[in-house]
Amino acid sequence: MAENFVAASRRYGDDKALRIWRLTKRTHELVRSLVARHGIECELRWNGSDQIAGDEAEWREIAESARRLAAHDARVSVDARTRSATYADDGDLHPVKWVRGLAHAAASAGARIHEDTRVESVTSGEARTARGSVRAGTILLCTNAYTGHLVPSRMRPVRGQMLATAPTAPVFARPAYANRGYQYWRQTADGRVVVGGWRDTAVDHEVGESEQPTAEIQSHLDRFLAEHGITAPVTHRWAGTMGFSHDALPYVGQTDARVFVCGGFTGHGMAFGPACAELAATLLLGRSHPDADLFDPAR
């Protein structure tokens, strides 16, 4: 989930929080299925993930969340010494290889992908680009933080920053999320340590569409490496623009007679993305979906 279950229940209510958790479990099923069906080589590993408390209040929530979700068949264990919970069914993958694998599968199924083709405007049934116009019975906008450039949108752009080191000896067994998800790290299949977050230390600055890393945030990431005795050189630093919604849930559904939207993942695109894509496809086909109300753009 995007946050621990107790926090989600406080925000949305128990029933809705459970529906959200189950939808993220559907993402697991879809990733497994798509990787197997299309032979996608994306370094997929199911090593679990850790939620680590930033303070005593969060630790109480993490422990209680584990207790509640265990009653719904979650494979979870807690460690009071490290004030953490390990969710055994979680995993990680190489996001670029994942996207390329999906693109290849889509193209093999007949989809036509036009890269480096900026959409300049969208009207009902037509997308205009510098290279010409595309007409369609329905248009699905998956432009996340940039959706507001094309249609009215409540998604707001928020910057996230990361770094990656050269390959080094094993340090972390699985991905981890700490301090209410504001800090996160993992070690890749080839041994690189990837660290990101600390946006909460500069909330007012980490907004907008600038994809330039800042010394302020990068210094926190460097400090994390030092605190964990990681001396491998940093090989990459980057920033990216995330689309945030008003309530931390994505917007998926119809916004105009012939326009649908799928975005606003609020920093949790891997948790929500595949299941929300399935929801969007279902709605595009004119079918109902039991979770459509959770993500209705008009909510």
PDB file of N, CA and C in Angstrom, residues 120-220:
ATOM      1  N   GLU A 120       0.131  18.170 -28.218  1.00  0.00           N
ATOM      2  CA  GLU A 120       0.002  19.594 -27.910  1.00  0.00           C
ATOM      3  C   GLU A 120      -1.372  19.963 -27.391  1.00  0.00           C
ATOM      4  N   SER A 121      -2.388  19.204 -27.789  1.00  0.00           N
ATOM      5  CA  SER A 121      -3.737  19.469 -27.283  1.00  0.00           C
ATOM      6  C   SER A 121      -4.593  18.235 -27.497  1.00  0.00           C
ATOM      7  N   VAL A 122      -5.627  18.146 -26.687  1.00  0.00           N
ATOM      8  CA  VAL A 122      -6.571  17.033 -26.778  1.00  0.00           C
ATOM      9  C   VAL A 122      -7.979  17.587 -26.754  1.00  0.00           C
ATOM     10  N   THR A 123      -8.780  17.157 -27.711  1.00  0.00           N
ATOM     11  CA  THR A 123     -10.209  17.443 -27.700  1.00  0.00           C
ATOM     12  C   THR A 123     -10.934  16.108 -27.740  1.00  0.00           C
ATOM     13  N   SER A 124     -12.222  16.152 -27.672  1.00  0.00           N
ATOM     14  CA  SER A 124     -12.990  14.914 -27.650  1.00  0.00           C
ATOM     15  C   SER A 124     -12.728  14.104 -28.918  1.00  0.00           C
ATOM     16  N   GLY A 125     -11.989  13.004 -28.763  1.00  0.00           N
ATOM     17  CA  GLY A 125     -11.736  12.117 -29.888  1.00  0.00           C
ATOM     18  C   GLY A 125     -10.559  12.475 -30.759  1.00  0.00           C
ATOM     19  N   GLU A 126      -9.752  13.499 -30.385  1.00  0.00           N
ATOM     20  CA  GLU A 126      -8.619  13.873 -31.227  1.00  0.00           C
ATOM     21  C   GLU A 126      -7.449  14.366 -30.383  1.00  0.00           C
ATOM     22  N   ALA A 127      -6.259  13.866 -30.708  1.00  0.00           N
ATOM     23  CA  ALA A 127      -5.020  14.337 -30.090  1.00  0.00           C
ATOM     24  C   ALA A 127      -4.176  14.993 -31.166  1.00  0.00           C
ATOM     25  N   ARG A 128      -3.829  16.260 -30.957  1.00  0.00           N
ATOM     26  CA  ARG A 128      -3.049  16.995 -31.948  1.00  0.00           C
ATOM     27  C   ARG A 128      -1.582  17.017 -31.527  1.00  0.00           C
ATOM     28  N   THR A 129      -0.708  16.702 -32.475  1.00  0.00           N
ATOM     29  CA  THR A 129       0.730  16.725 -32.231  1.00  0.00           C
ATOM     30  C   THR A 129       1.404  17.585 -33.291  1.00  0.00           C
ATOM     31  N   ALA A 130       2.691  17.860 -33.094  1.00  0.00           N
ATOM     32  CA  ALA A 130       3.443  18.639 -34.082  1.00  0.00           C
ATOM     33  C   ALA A 130       3.590  17.882 -35.392  1.00  0.00           C
ATOM     34  N   ARG A 131       3.369  16.586 -35.357  1.00  0.00           N
ATOM     35  CA  ARG A 131       3.538  15.758 -36.550  1.00  0.00           C
ATOM     36  C   ARG A 131       2.205  15.375 -37.198  1.00  0.00           C
ATOM     37  N   GLY A 132       1.127  15.876 -36.641  1.00  0.00           N
ATOM     38  CA  GLY A 132      -0.179  15.536 -37.185  1.00  0.00           C
ATOM     39  C   GLY A 132      -1.156  15.207 -36.083  1.00  0.00           C
ATOM     40  N   SER A 133      -2.365  14.856 -36.473  1.00  0.00           N
ATOM     41  CA  SER A 133      -3.421  14.562 -35.510  1.00  0.00           C
ATOM     42  C   SER A 133      -3.779  13.082 -35.544  1.00  0.00           C
ATOM     43  N   VAL A 134      -4.182  12.590 -34.387  1.00  0.00           N
ATOM     44  CA  VAL A 134      -4.653  11.213 -34.261  1.00  0.00           C
ATOM     45  C   VAL A 134      -6.095  11.264 -33.787  1.00  0.00           C
ATOM     46  N   ARG A 135      -6.963  10.613 -34.526  1.00  0.00           N
ATOM     47  CA  ARG A 135      -8.371  10.552 -34.149  1.00  0.00           C
ATOM     48  C   ARG A 135      -8.699   9.162 -33.619  1.00  0.00           C
ATOM     49  N   ALA A 136      -9.526   9.136 -32.608  1.00  0.00           N
ATOM     50  CA  ALA A 136      -9.890   7.856 -32.003  1.00  0.00           C
ATOM     51  C   ALA A 136     -11.269   7.965 -31.382  1.00  0.00           C
ATOM     52  N   GLY A 137     -11.906   6.833 -31.254  1.00  0.00           N
ATOM     53  CA  GLY A 137     -13.212   6.832 -30.607  1.00  0.00           C
ATOM     54  C   GLY A 137     -13.115   7.273 -29.162  1.00  0.00           C
ATOM     55  N   THR A 138     -12.014   6.902 -28.512  1.00  0.00           N
ATOM     56  CA  THR A 138     -11.777   7.268 -27.118  1.00  0.00           C
ATOM     57  C   THR A 138     -10.291   7.534 -26.922  1.00  0.00           C
ATOM     58  N   ILE A 139      -9.971   8.506 -26.091  1.00  0.00           N
ATOM     59  CA  ILE A 139      -8.580   8.822 -25.762  1.00  0.00           C
ATOM     60  C   ILE A 139      -8.363   8.571 -24.275  1.00  0.00           C
ATOM     61  N   LEU A 140      -7.280   7.871 -23.956  1.00  0.00           N
ATOM     62  CA  LEU A 140      -6.901   7.627 -22.564  1.00  0.00           C
ATOM     63  C   LEU A 140      -5.615   8.397 -22.279  1.00  0.00           C
ATOM     64  N   LEU A 141      -5.675   9.324 -21.349  1.00  0.00           N
ATOM     65  CA  LEU A 141      -4.511  10.127 -20.964  1.00  0.00           C
ATOM     66  C   LEU A 141      -3.799   9.463 -19.792  1.00  0.00           C
ATOM     67  N   CYS A 142      -2.572   9.019 -20.035  1.00  0.00           N
ATOM     68  CA  CYS A 142      -1.738   8.433 -18.982  1.00  0.00           C
ATOM     69  C   CYS A 142      -0.508   9.313 -18.793  1.00  0.00           C
ATOM     70  N   THR A 143      -0.740  10.593 -18.676  1.00  0.00           N
ATOM     71  CA  THR A 143       0.335  11.588 -18.639  1.00  0.00           C
ATOM     72  C   THR A 143       0.647  12.080 -17.228  1.00  0.00           C
ATOM     73  N   ASN A 144      -0.002  11.496 -16.233  1.00  0.00           N
ATOM     74  CA  ASN A 144       0.321  11.716 -14.829  1.00  0.00           C
ATOM     75  C   ASN A 144       0.461  13.203 -14.496  1.00  0.00           C
ATOM     76  N   ALA A 145       1.620  13.645 -14.019  1.00  0.00           N
ATOM     77  CA  ALA A 145       1.769  15.025 -13.553  1.00  0.00           C
ATOM     78  C   ALA A 145       1.566  16.056 -14.646  1.00  0.00           C
ATOM     79  N   TYR A 146       1.683  15.644 -15.912  1.00  0.00           N
ATOM     80  CA  TYR A 146       1.601  16.583 -17.027  1.00  0.00           C
ATOM     81  C   TYR A 146       0.195  16.666 -17.624  1.00  0.00           C
ATOM     82  N   THR A 147      -0.755  15.978 -17.027  1.00  0.00           N
ATOM     83  CA  THR A 147      -2.112  15.938 -17.573  1.00  0.00           C
ATOM     84  C   THR A 147      -2.727  17.327 -17.664  1.00  0.00           C
ATOM     85  N   GLY A 148      -2.403  18.193 -16.713  1.00  0.00           N
ATOM     86  CA  GLY A 148      -2.965  19.535 -16.699  1.00  0.00           C
ATOM     87  C   GLY A 148      -2.584  20.387 -17.890  1.00  0.00           C
ATOM     88  N   HIS A 149      -1.567  19.986 -18.644  1.00  0.00           N
ATOM     89  CA  HIS A 149      -1.211  20.715 -19.864  1.00  0.00           C
ATOM     90  C   HIS A 149      -2.201  20.435 -20.992  1.00  0.00           C
ATOM     91  N   LEU A 150      -2.991  19.374 -20.831  1.00  0.00           N
ATOM     92  CA  LEU A 150      -3.889  18.950 -21.905  1.00  0.00           C
ATOM     93  C   LEU A 150      -5.361  19.115 -21.561  1.00  0.00           C
ATOM     94  N   VAL A 151      -5.727  18.810 -20.333  1.00  0.00           N
ATOM     95  CA  VAL A 151      -7.122  18.922 -19.901  1.00  0.00           C
ATOM     96  C   VAL A 151      -7.126  19.421 -18.460  1.00  0.00           C
ATOM     97  N   PRO A 152      -8.241  19.976 -17.989  1.00  0.00           N
ATOM     98  CA  PRO A 152      -8.309  20.365 -16.578  1.00  0.00           C
ATOM     99  C   PRO A 152      -8.009  19.166 -15.682  1.00  0.00           C
ATOM    100  N   SER A 153      -7.158  19.361 -14.689  1.00  0.00           N
ATOM    101  CA  SER A 153      -6.732  18.240 -13.856  1.00  0.00           C
ATOM    102  C   SER A 153      -6.391  18.718 -12.462  1.00  0.00           C
ATOM    103  N   ARG A 154      -6.677  17.868 -11.474  1.00  0.00           N
ATOM    104  CA  ARG A 154      -6.295  18.162 -10.101  1.00  0.00           C
ATOM    105  C   ARG A 154      -4.951  17.537  -9.733  1.00  0.00           C
ATOM    106  N   MET A 155      -4.317  16.854 -10.658  1.00  0.00           N
ATOM    107  CA  MET A 155      -2.993  16.306 -10.380  1.00  0.00           C
ATOM    108  C   MET A 155      -1.989  17.441 -10.272  1.00  0.00           C
ATOM    109  N   ARG A 156      -1.129  17.369  -9.270  1.00  0.00           N
ATOM    110  CA  ARG A 156      -0.111  18.407  -9.109  1.00  0.00           C
ATOM    111  C   ARG A 156       1.278  17.781  -9.209  1.00  0.00           C
ATOM    112  N   PRO A 157       2.204  18.485  -9.831  1.00  0.00           N
ATOM    113  CA  PRO A 157       3.549  17.940 -10.016  1.00  0.00           C
ATOM    114  C   PRO A 157       4.404  18.075  -8.757  1.00  0.00           C
ATOM    115  N   VAL A 158       5.023  16.978  -8.360  1.00  0.00           N
ATOM    116  CA  VAL A 158       5.894  16.940  -7.185  1.00  0.00           C
ATOM    117  C   VAL A 158       7.186  16.231  -7.580  1.00  0.00           C
ATOM    118  N   ARG A 159       8.303  16.793  -7.165  1.00  0.00           N
ATOM    119  CA  ARG A 159       9.596  16.222  -7.557  1.00  0.00           C
ATOM    120  C   ARG A 159      10.051  15.153  -6.573  1.00  0.00           C
ATOM    121  N   GLY A 160      10.599  14.071  -7.108  1.00  0.00           N
ATOM    122  CA  GLY A 160      11.259  13.053  -6.307  1.00  0.00           C
ATOM    123  C   GLY A 160      12.704  12.927  -6.761  1.00  0.00           C
ATOM    124  N   GLN A 161      13.623  12.730  -5.808  1.00  0.00           N
ATOM    125  CA  GLN A 161      15.048  12.653  -6.147  1.00  0.00           C
ATOM    126  C   GLN A 161      15.651  11.331  -5.683  1.00  0.00           C
ATOM    127  N   MET A 162      16.639  10.855  -6.443  1.00  0.00           N
ATOM    128  CA  MET A 162      17.272   9.580  -6.136  1.00  0.00           C
ATOM    129  C   MET A 162      18.750   9.621  -6.503  1.00  0.00           C
ATOM    130  N   LEU A 163      19.456   8.588  -6.077  1.00  0.00           N
ATOM    131  CA  LEU A 163      20.817   8.341  -6.543  1.00  0.00           C
ATOM    132  C   LEU A 163      21.029   6.837  -6.621  1.00  0.00           C
ATOM    133  N   ALA A 164      22.077   6.445  -7.333  1.00  0.00           N
ATOM    134  CA  ALA A 164      22.461   5.038  -7.426  1.00  0.00           C
ATOM    135  C   ALA A 164      23.974   4.937  -7.353  1.00  0.00           C
ATOM    136  N   THR A 165      24.455   3.889  -6.710  1.00  0.00           N
ATOM    137  CA  THR A 165      25.890   3.668  -6.590  1.00  0.00           C
ATOM    138  C   THR A 165      26.356   2.632  -7.613  1.00  0.00           C
ATOM    139  N   ALA A 166      27.655   2.490  -7.707  1.00  0.00           N
ATOM    140  CA  ALA A 166      28.222   1.376  -8.454  1.00  0.00           C
ATOM    141  C   ALA A 166      27.903   0.080  -7.709  1.00  0.00           C
ATOM    142  N   PRO A 167      27.982  -1.065  -8.370  1.00  0.00           N
ATOM    143  CA  PRO A 167      27.737  -2.337  -7.678  1.00  0.00           C
ATOM    144  C   PRO A 167      28.655  -2.501  -6.472  1.00  0.00           C
ATOM    145  N   THR A 168      28.083  -3.030  -5.394  1.00  0.00           N
ATOM    146  CA  THR A 168      28.843  -3.237  -4.170  1.00  0.00           C
ATOM    147  C   THR A 168      28.363  -4.522  -3.504  1.00  0.00           C
ATOM    148  N   ALA A 169      29.001  -4.887  -2.411  1.00  0.00           N
ATOM    149  CA  ALA A 169      28.634  -6.110  -1.697  1.00  0.00           C
ATOM    150  C   ALA A 169      27.204  -6.002  -1.171  1.00  0.00           C
ATOM    151  N   PRO A 170      26.531  -7.138  -0.958  1.00  0.00           N
ATOM    152  CA  PRO A 170      25.150  -7.098  -0.453  1.00  0.00           C
ATOM    153  C   PRO A 170      25.042  -6.339   0.868  1.00  0.00           C
ATOM    154  N   VAL A 171      24.094  -5.414   0.921  1.00  0.00           N
ATOM    155  CA  VAL A 171      23.836  -4.628   2.126  1.00  0.00           C
ATOM    156  C   VAL A 171      22.385  -4.792   2.563  1.00  0.00           C
ATOM    157  N   PHE A 172      21.471  -4.745   1.600  1.00  0.00           N
ATOM    158  CA  PHE A 172      20.042  -4.801   1.904  1.00  0.00           C
ATOM    159  C   PHE A 172      19.418  -6.027   1.244  1.00  0.00           C
ATOM    160  N   ALA A 173      18.650  -6.770   2.030  1.00  0.00           N
ATOM    161  CA  ALA A 173      18.037  -8.003   1.526  1.00  0.00           C
ATOM    162  C   ALA A 173      16.804  -7.745   0.686  1.00  0.00           C
ATOM    163  N   ARG A 174      16.174  -6.596   0.914  1.00  0.00           N
ATOM    164  CA  ARG A 174      14.907  -6.314   0.227  1.00  0.00           C
ATOM    165  C   ARG A 174      14.667  -4.808   0.219  1.00  0.00           C
ATOM    166  N   PRO A 175      13.749  -4.327  -0.609  1.00  0.00           N
ATOM    167  CA  PRO A 175      13.410  -2.902  -0.596  1.00  0.00           C
ATOM    168  C   PRO A 175      12.868  -2.480   0.771  1.00  0.00           C
ATOM    169  N   ALA A 176      13.117  -1.230   1.133  1.00  0.00           N
ATOM    170  CA  ALA A 176      12.642  -0.714   2.415  1.00  0.00           C
ATOM    171  C   ALA A 176      12.049   0.669   2.234  1.00  0.00           C
ATOM    172  N   TYR A 177      11.051   0.948   3.081  1.00  0.00           N
ATOM    173  CA  TYR A 177      10.362   2.240   3.094  1.00  0.00           C
ATOM    174  C   TYR A 177      10.333   2.699   4.543  1.00  0.00           C
ATOM    175  N   ALA A 178      10.815   3.895   4.815  1.00  0.00           N
ATOM    176  CA  ALA A 178      10.918   4.374   6.187  1.00  0.00           C
ATOM    177  C   ALA A 178      10.315   5.765   6.319  1.00  0.00           C
ATOM    178  N   ASN A 179      10.035   6.131   7.584  1.00  0.00           N
ATOM    179  CA  ASN A 179       9.537   7.471   7.895  1.00  0.00           C
ATOM    180  C   ASN A 179       8.317   7.808   7.044  1.00  0.00           C
ATOM    181  N   ARG A 180       7.301   6.953   7.138  1.00  0.00           N
ATOM    182  CA  ARG A 180       6.027   7.121   6.422  1.00  0.00           C
ATOM    183  C   ARG A 180       6.215   7.201   4.906  1.00  0.00           C
ATOM    184  N   GLY A 181       7.193   6.460   4.425  1.00  0.00           N
ATOM    185  CA  GLY A 181       7.407   6.379   2.987  1.00  0.00           C
ATOM    186  C   GLY A 181       8.214   7.516   2.397  1.00  0.00           C
ATOM    187  N   TYR A 182       8.654   8.446   3.229  1.00  0.00           N
ATOM    188  CA  TYR A 182       9.441   9.569   2.711  1.00  0.00           C
ATOM    189  C   TYR A 182      10.885   9.172   2.404  1.00  0.00           C
ATOM    190  N   GLN A 183      11.308   8.018   2.891  1.00  0.00           N
ATOM    191  CA  GLN A 183      12.656   7.525   2.617  1.00  0.00           C
ATOM    192  C   GLN A 183      12.541   6.098   2.084  1.00  0.00           C
ATOM    193  N   TYR A 184      13.304   5.778   1.052  1.00  0.00           N
ATOM    194  CA  TYR A 184      13.190   4.438   0.481  1.00  0.00           C
ATOM    195  C   TYR A 184      14.503   4.052  -0.189  1.00  0.00           C
ATOM    196  N   TRP A 185      14.774   2.772  -0.174  1.00  0.00           N
ATOM    197  CA  TRP A 185      16.023   2.291  -0.754  1.00  0.00           C
ATOM    198  C   TRP A 185      15.901   0.805  -1.086  1.00  0.00           C
ATOM    199  N   ARG A 186      16.766   0.365  -1.969  1.00  0.00           N
ATOM    200  CA  ARG A 186      16.844  -1.049  -2.309  1.00  0.00           C
ATOM    201  C   ARG A 186      18.198  -1.312  -2.948  1.00  0.00           C
ATOM    202  N   GLN A 187      18.534  -2.581  -3.082  1.00  0.00           N
ATOM    203  CA  GLN A 187      19.752  -2.960  -3.786  1.00  0.00           C
ATOM    204  C   GLN A 187      19.350  -3.775  -5.004  1.00  0.00           C
ATOM    205  N   THR A 188      19.860  -3.397  -6.156  1.00  0.00           N
ATOM    206  CA  THR A 188      19.453  -4.022  -7.408  1.00  0.00           C
ATOM    207  C   THR A 188      20.089  -5.406  -7.569  1.00  0.00           C
ATOM    208  N   ALA A 189      19.652  -6.114  -8.595  1.00  0.00           N
ATOM    209  CA  ALA A 189      20.157  -7.464  -8.837  1.00  0.00           C
ATOM    210  C   ALA A 189      21.664  -7.480  -9.069  1.00  0.00           C
ATOM    211  N   ASP A 190      22.207  -6.387  -9.631  1.00  0.00           N
ATOM    212  CA  ASP A 190      23.657  -6.335  -9.870  1.00  0.00           C
ATOM    213  C   ASP A 190      24.416  -5.628  -8.745  1.00  0.00           C
ATOM    214  N   GLY A 191      23.741  -5.369  -7.622  1.00  0.00           N
ATOM    215  CA  GLY A 191      24.423  -4.864  -6.434  1.00  0.00           C
ATOM    216  C   GLY A 191      24.455  -3.365  -6.249  1.00  0.00           C
ATOM    217  N   ARG A 192      23.800  -2.618  -7.120  1.00  0.00           N
ATOM    218  CA  ARG A 192      23.762  -1.160  -6.946  1.00  0.00           C
ATOM    219  C   ARG A 192      22.804  -0.794  -5.808  1.00  0.00           C
ATOM    220  N   VAL A 193      23.195   0.151  -4.982  1.00  0.00           N
ATOM    221  CA  VAL A 193      22.304   0.676  -3.947  1.00  0.00           C
ATOM    222  C   VAL A 193      21.590   1.891  -4.520  1.00  0.00           C
ATOM    223  N   VAL A 194      20.266   1.850  -4.491  1.00  0.00           N
ATOM    224  CA  VAL A 194      19.433   2.929  -5.021  1.00  0.00           C
ATOM    225  C   VAL A 194      18.683   3.542  -3.844  1.00  0.00           C
ATOM    226  N   VAL A 195      18.833   4.843  -3.654  1.00  0.00           N
ATOM    227  CA  VAL A 195      18.242   5.546  -2.510  1.00  0.00           C
ATOM    228  C   VAL A 195      17.460   6.746  -3.005  1.00  0.00           C
ATOM    229  N   GLY A 196      16.304   6.997  -2.390  1.00  0.00           N
ATOM    230  CA  GLY A 196      15.524   8.166  -2.776  1.00  0.00           C
ATOM    231  C   GLY A 196      14.671   8.689  -1.644  1.00  0.00           C
ATOM    232  N   GLY A 197      14.083   9.868  -1.892  1.00  0.00           N
ATOM    233  CA  GLY A 197      13.164  10.444  -0.929  1.00  0.00           C
ATOM    234  C   GLY A 197      13.695  11.681  -0.237  1.00  0.00           C
ATOM    235  N   TRP A 198      13.337  11.794   1.059  1.00  0.00           N
ATOM    236  CA  TRP A 198      13.669  12.932   1.913  1.00  0.00           C
ATOM    237  C   TRP A 198      12.984  14.211   1.421  1.00  0.00           C
ATOM    238  N   ARG A 199      11.928  14.046   0.653  1.00  0.00           N
ATOM    239  CA  ARG A 199      11.181  15.207   0.160  1.00  0.00           C
ATOM    240  C   ARG A 199      10.577  16.005   1.307  1.00  0.00           C
ATOM    241  N   ASP A 200      10.293  15.333   2.421  1.00  0.00           N
ATOM    242  CA  ASP A 200       9.670  16.009   3.559  1.00  0.00           C
ATOM    243  C   ASP A 200      10.579  17.049   4.193  1.00  0.00           C
ATOM    244  N   THR A 201      11.875  17.007   3.884  1.00  0.00           N
ATOM    245  CA  THR A 201      12.795  18.004   4.443  1.00  0.00           C
ATOM    246  C   THR A 201      12.789  19.308   3.659  1.00  0.00           C
ATOM    247  N   ALA A 202      12.113  19.313   2.514  1.00  0.00           N
ATOM    248  CA  ALA A 202      12.054  20.525   1.681  1.00  0.00           C
ATOM    249  C   ALA A 202      10.750  20.529   0.894  1.00  0.00           C
ATOM    250  N   VAL A 203       9.642  20.381   1.613  1.00  0.00           N
ATOM    251  CA  VAL A 203       8.334  20.215   0.969  1.00  0.00           C
ATOM    252  C   VAL A 203       8.016  21.364   0.021  1.00  0.00           C
ATOM    253  N   ASP A 204       8.299  22.589   0.434  1.00  0.00           N
ATOM    254  CA  ASP A 204       7.945  23.748  -0.392  1.00  0.00           C
ATOM    255  C   ASP A 204       8.784  23.840  -1.663  1.00  0.00           C
ATOM    256  N   HIS A 205       9.972  23.231  -1.653  1.00  0.00           N
ATOM    257  CA  HIS A 205      10.854  23.306  -2.815  1.00  0.00           C
ATOM    258  C   HIS A 205      10.630  22.156  -3.788  1.00  0.00           C
ATOM    259  N   GLU A 206      10.158  21.021  -3.280  1.00  0.00           N
ATOM    260  CA  GLU A 206      10.052  19.828  -4.123  1.00  0.00           C
ATOM    261  C   GLU A 206       8.707  19.762  -4.839  1.00  0.00           C
ATOM    262  N   VAL A 207       8.358  20.814  -5.518  1.00  0.00           N
ATOM    263  CA  VAL A 207       7.125  20.882  -6.302  1.00  0.00           C
ATOM    264  C   VAL A 207       7.471  21.436  -7.681  1.00  0.00           C
ATOM    265  N   GLY A 208       6.566  21.216  -8.624  1.00  0.00           N
ATOM    266  CA  GLY A 208       6.797  21.715  -9.966  1.00  0.00           C
ATOM    267  C   GLY A 208       7.419  20.661 -10.867  1.00  0.00           C
ATOM    268  N   GLU A 209       7.739  21.054 -12.084  1.00  0.00           N
ATOM    269  CA  GLU A 209       8.179  20.109 -13.105  1.00  0.00           C
ATOM    270  C   GLU A 209       9.685  20.117 -13.352  1.00  0.00           C
ATOM    271  N   SER A 210      10.447  20.820 -12.543  1.00  0.00           N
ATOM    272  CA  SER A 210      11.899  20.789 -12.701  1.00  0.00           C
ATOM    273  C   SER A 210      12.427  19.400 -12.361  1.00  0.00           C
ATOM    274  N   GLU A 211      13.257  18.845 -13.241  1.00  0.00           N
ATOM    275  CA  GLU A 211      13.842  17.531 -13.003  1.00  0.00           C
ATOM    276  C   GLU A 211      15.336  17.643 -12.706  1.00  0.00           C
ATOM    277  N   GLN A 212      15.694  18.741 -12.062  1.00  0.00           N
ATOM    278  CA  GLN A 212      17.083  18.988 -11.691  1.00  0.00           C
ATOM    279  C   GLN A 212      17.298  18.579 -10.232  1.00  0.00           C
ATOM    280  N   PRO A 213      18.205  17.645  -9.943  1.00  0.00           N
ATOM    281  CA  PRO A 213      18.488  17.305  -8.545  1.00  0.00           C
ATOM    282  C   PRO A 213      19.033  18.519  -7.796  1.00  0.00           C
ATOM    283  N   THR A 214      18.785  18.567  -6.494  1.00  0.00           N
ATOM    284  CA  THR A 214      19.256  19.685  -5.685  1.00  0.00           C
ATOM    285  C   THR A 214      20.269  19.206  -4.654  1.00  0.00           C
ATOM    286  N   ALA A 215      21.190  20.086  -4.317  1.00  0.00           N
ATOM    287  CA  ALA A 215      22.205  19.747  -3.319  1.00  0.00           C
ATOM    288  C   ALA A 215      21.564  19.447  -1.974  1.00  0.00           C
ATOM    289  N   GLU A 216      20.481  20.154  -1.656  1.00  0.00           N
ATOM    290  CA  GLU A 216      19.826  19.982  -0.359  1.00  0.00           C
ATOM    291  C   GLU A 216      19.346  18.551  -0.161  1.00  0.00           C
ATOM    292  N   ILE A 217      18.606  18.022  -1.123  1.00  0.00           N
ATOM    293  CA  ILE A 217      18.083  16.665  -0.991  1.00  0.00           C
ATOM    294  C   ILE A 217      19.188  15.634  -1.191  1.00  0.00           C
ATOM    295  N   GLN A 218      20.051  15.859  -2.176  1.00  0.00           N
ATOM    296  CA  GLN A 218      21.104  14.886  -2.448  1.00  0.00           C
ATOM    297  C   GLN A 218      22.037  14.710  -1.249  1.00  0.00           C
ATOM    298  N   SER A 219      22.187  15.753  -0.443  1.00  0.00           N
ATOM    299  CA  SER A 219      23.041  15.627   0.742  1.00  0.00           C
ATOM    300  C   SER A 219      22.461  14.626   1.733  1.00  0.00           C
ATOM    301  N   HIS A 220      21.133  14.563   1.824  1.00  0.00           N
ATOM    302  CA  HIS A 220      20.497  13.572   2.698  1.00  0.00           C
ATOM    303  C   HIS A 220      20.750  12.159   2.174  1.00  0.00           C
TER     304      HIS A 220
END
